[in-house]
mmCIF file of C-alpha atoms in Angstrom:
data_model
loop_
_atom_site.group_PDB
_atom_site.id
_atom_site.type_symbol
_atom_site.label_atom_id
_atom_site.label_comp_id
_atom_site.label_asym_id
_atom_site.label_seq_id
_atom_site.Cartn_x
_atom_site.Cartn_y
_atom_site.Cartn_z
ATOM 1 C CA UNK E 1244 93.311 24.547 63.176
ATOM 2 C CA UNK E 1245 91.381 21.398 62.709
ATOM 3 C CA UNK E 1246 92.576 17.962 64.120
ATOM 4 C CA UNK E 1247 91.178 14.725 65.400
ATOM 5 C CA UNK E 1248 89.818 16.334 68.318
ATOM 6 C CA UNK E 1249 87.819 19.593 66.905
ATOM 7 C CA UNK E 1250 85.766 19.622 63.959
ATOM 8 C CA UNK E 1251 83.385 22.330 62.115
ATOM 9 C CA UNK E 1252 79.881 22.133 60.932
ATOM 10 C CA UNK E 1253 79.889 23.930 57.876
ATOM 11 C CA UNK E 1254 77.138 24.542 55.327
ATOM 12 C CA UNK E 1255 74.050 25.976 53.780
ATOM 13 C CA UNK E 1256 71.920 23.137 56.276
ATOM 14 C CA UNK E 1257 74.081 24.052 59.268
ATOM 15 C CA UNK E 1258 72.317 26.178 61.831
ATOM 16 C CA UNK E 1259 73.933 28.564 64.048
ATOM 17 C CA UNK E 1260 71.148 28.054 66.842
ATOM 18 C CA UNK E 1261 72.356 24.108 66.728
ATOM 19 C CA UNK E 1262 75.143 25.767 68.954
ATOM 20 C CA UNK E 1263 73.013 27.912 71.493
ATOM 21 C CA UNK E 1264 71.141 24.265 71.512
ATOM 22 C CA UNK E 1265 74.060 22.330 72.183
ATOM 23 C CA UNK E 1266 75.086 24.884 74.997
ATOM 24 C CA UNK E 1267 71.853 24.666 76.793
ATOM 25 C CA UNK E 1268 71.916 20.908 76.428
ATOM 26 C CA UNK E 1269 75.088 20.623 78.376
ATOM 27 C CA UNK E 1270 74.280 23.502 80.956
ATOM 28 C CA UNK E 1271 71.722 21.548 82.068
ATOM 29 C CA UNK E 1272 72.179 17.720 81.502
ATOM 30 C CA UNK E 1273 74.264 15.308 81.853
ATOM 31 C CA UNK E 1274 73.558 14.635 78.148
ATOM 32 C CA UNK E 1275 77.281 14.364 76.531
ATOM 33 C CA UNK E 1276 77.213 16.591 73.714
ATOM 34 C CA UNK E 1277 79.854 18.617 71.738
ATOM 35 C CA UNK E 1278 81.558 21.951 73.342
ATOM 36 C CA UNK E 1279 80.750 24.134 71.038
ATOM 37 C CA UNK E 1280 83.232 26.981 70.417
ATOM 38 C CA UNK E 1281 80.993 29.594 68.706
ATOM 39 C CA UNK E 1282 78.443 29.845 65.602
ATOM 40 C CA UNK E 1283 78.190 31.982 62.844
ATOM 41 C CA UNK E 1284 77.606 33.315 59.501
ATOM 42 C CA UNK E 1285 79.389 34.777 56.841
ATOM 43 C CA UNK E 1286 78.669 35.231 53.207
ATOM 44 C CA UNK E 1287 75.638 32.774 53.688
ATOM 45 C CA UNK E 1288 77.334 29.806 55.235
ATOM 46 C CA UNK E 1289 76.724 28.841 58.741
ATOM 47 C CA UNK E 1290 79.931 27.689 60.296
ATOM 48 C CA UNK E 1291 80.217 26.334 64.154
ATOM 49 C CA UNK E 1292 82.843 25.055 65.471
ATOM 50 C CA UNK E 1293 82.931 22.525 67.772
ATOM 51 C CA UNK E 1294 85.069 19.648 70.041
ATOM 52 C CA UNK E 1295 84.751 16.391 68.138
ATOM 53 C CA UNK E 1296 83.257 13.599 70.205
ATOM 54 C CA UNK E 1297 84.955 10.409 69.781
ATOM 55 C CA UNK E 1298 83.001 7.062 68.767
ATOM 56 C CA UNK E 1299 81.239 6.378 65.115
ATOM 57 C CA UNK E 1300 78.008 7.076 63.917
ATOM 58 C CA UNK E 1301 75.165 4.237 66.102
ATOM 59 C CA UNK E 1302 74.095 3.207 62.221
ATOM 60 C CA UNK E 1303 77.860 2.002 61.337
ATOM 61 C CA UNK E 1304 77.407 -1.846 62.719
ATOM 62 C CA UNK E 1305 73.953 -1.647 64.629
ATOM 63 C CA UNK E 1306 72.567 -4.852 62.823
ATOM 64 C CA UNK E 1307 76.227 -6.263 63.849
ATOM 65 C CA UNK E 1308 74.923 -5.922 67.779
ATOM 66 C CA UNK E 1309 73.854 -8.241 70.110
ATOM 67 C CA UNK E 1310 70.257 -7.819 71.231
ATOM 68 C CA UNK E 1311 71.516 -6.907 74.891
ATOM 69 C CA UNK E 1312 73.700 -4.264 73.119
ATOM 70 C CA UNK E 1313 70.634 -2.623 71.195
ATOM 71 C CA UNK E 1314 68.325 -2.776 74.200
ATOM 72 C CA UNK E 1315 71.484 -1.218 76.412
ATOM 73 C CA UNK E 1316 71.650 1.713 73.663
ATOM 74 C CA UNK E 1317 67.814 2.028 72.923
ATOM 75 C CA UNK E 1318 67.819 2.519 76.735
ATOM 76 C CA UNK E 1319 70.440 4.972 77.209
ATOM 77 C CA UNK E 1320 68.539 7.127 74.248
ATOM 78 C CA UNK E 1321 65.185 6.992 76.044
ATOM 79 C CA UNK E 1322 67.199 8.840 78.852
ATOM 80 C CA UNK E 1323 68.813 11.260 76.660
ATOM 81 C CA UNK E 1324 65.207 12.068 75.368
ATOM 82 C CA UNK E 1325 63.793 12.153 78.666
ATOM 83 C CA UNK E 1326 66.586 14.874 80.120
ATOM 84 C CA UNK E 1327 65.717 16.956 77.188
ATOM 85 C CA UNK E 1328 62.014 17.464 77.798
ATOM 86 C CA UNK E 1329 62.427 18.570 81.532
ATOM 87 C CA UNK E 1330 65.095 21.447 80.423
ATOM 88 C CA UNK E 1331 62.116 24.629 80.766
ATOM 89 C CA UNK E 1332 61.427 26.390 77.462
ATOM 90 C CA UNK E 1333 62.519 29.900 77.011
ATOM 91 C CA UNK E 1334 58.966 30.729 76.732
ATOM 92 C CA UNK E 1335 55.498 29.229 77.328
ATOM 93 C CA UNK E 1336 53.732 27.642 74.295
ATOM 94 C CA UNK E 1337 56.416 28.784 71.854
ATOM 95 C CA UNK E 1338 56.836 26.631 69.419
ATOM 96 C CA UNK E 1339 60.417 27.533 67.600
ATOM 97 C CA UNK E 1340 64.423 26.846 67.776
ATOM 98 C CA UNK E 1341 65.913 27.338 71.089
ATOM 99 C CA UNK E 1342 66.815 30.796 70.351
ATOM 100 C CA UNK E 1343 62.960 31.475 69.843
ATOM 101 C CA UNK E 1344 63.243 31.332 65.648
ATOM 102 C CA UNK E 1345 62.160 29.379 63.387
ATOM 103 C CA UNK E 1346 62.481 25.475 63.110
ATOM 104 C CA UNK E 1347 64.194 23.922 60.453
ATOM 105 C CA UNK E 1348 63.414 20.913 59.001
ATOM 106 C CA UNK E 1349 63.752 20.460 54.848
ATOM 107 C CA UNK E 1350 61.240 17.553 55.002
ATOM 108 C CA UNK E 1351 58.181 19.819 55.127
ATOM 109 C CA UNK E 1352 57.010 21.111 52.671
ATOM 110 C CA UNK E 1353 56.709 25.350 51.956
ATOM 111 C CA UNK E 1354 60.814 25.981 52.476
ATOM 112 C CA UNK E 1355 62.928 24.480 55.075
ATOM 113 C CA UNK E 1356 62.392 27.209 57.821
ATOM 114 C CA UNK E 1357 58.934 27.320 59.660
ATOM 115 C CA UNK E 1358 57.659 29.356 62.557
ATOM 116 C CA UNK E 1359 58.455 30.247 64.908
ATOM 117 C CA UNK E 1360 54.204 29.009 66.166
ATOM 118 C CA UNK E 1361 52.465 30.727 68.986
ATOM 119 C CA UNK E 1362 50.626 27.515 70.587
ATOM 120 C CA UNK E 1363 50.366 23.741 69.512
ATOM 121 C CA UNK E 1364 47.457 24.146 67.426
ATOM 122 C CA UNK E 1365 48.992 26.563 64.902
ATOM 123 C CA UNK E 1366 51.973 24.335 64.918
ATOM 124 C CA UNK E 1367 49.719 21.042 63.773
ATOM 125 C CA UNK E 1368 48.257 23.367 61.273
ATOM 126 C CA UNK E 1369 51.090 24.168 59.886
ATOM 127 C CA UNK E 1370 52.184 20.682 59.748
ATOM 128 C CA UNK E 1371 48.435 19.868 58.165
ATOM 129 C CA UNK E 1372 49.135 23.232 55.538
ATOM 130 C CA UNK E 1373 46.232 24.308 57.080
ATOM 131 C CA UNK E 1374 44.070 21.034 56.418
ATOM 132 C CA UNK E 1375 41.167 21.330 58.661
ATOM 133 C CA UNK E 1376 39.317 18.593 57.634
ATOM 134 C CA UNK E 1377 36.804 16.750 54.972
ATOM 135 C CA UNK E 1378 34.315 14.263 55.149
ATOM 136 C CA UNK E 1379 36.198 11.436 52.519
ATOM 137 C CA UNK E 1380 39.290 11.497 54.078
ATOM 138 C CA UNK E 1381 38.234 9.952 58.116
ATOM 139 C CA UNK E 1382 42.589 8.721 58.968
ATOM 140 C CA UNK E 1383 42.953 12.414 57.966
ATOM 141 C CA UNK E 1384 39.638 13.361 60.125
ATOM 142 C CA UNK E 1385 41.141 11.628 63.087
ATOM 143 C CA UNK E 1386 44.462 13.420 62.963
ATOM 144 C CA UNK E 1387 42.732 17.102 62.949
ATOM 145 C CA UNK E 1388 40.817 16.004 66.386
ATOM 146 C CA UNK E 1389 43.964 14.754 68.065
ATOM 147 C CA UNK E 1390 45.863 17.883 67.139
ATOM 148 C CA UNK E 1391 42.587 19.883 68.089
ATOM 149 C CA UNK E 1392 43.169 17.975 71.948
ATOM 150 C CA UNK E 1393 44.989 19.640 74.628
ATOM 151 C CA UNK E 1394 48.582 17.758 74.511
ATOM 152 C CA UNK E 1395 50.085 19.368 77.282
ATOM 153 C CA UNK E 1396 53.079 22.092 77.015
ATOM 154 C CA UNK E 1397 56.071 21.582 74.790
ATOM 155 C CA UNK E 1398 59.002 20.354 75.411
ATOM 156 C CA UNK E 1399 62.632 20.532 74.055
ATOM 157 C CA UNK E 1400 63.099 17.653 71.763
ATOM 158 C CA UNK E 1401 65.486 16.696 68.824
ATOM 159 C CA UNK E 1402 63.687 16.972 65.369
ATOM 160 C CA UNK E 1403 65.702 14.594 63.449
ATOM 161 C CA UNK E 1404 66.949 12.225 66.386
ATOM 162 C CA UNK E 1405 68.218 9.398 63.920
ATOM 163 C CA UNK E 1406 71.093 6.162 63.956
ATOM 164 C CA UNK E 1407 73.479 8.967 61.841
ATOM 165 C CA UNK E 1408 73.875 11.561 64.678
ATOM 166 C CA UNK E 1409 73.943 9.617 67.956
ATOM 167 C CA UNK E 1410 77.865 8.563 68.572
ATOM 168 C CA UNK E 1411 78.413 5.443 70.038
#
């Protein structure tokens, strides 16, 4: 039964390894994050189940803040950020969800689901579809040299950290 205290993900967009994230996220920070009860599928609809954190989405009333209350926030977020790239991958130079399949993010283009990427290079390639360069285009020149650059390994991050799905 659903109440003010548990809520469910559901949805075509909702991924069940959001819940193996959200476990490992609160096995091993102090990041507060939703229990999650279980995730799953059925007839093509991803469905988890979750604790509802209480507090409102950071967008509703950030312009309404004082500076002091931003900078307190902003703050707070660097930490969150900074607890999630010291949690060890499940694998080295595996580029993927945390359950080691693919990423998904419907901004890029080719489908929303992409990977999982054996090292960092085939990842900016992908991200580049495979641009690897041309003399007339030197911004675009630039950015296949950085991603050509050793970068260190990856790190756990959030791919669509944004004002909508930090509580407050």
């Amino acid at each position: 039964m659903l109440s003010k205290s548990r809520r469910v993900e559901i949805g075509s967009l909702t991924q069940p390894a959001e819940g193996a994230t959200m476990y490992m996220v609160a096995e091993n920070t102090s990041i507060p994050v939703p229990k999650v009860h279980c995730a799953f599928e059925r007839k093509g609809i991803n469905y988890t189940p979750m604790v509802r954190i209480p507090g409102k989405m950071l967008r509703l009333g950030w312009l309404d803040r004082s500076p002091e209350s931003k900078a307190k926030i902003l703050s707070q977020i660097k930490g969150i950020v900074d607890q999630l790239r010291l949690i060890p991958p499940p694998s080295d130079q595996v580029i993927s969800n945390i359950a080691g399949g693919p990423l998904f993010d419907s901004r890029l283009g080719g489908g929303s689901y992409h990977g999982p990427f054996n090292t960092l290079q085939e990842f900016h390639r992908h991200l580049r579809e495979d641009y690897d360069g041309d003399e007339d285009l030197p911004d675009a020149n630039r950015l296949v040299v950085r991603h050509k650059q050793y970068c260190g390994k990856p790190v756990l991050t959030h791919g669509d950290l944004n004002t909508m799905n930090i509580t407050v």
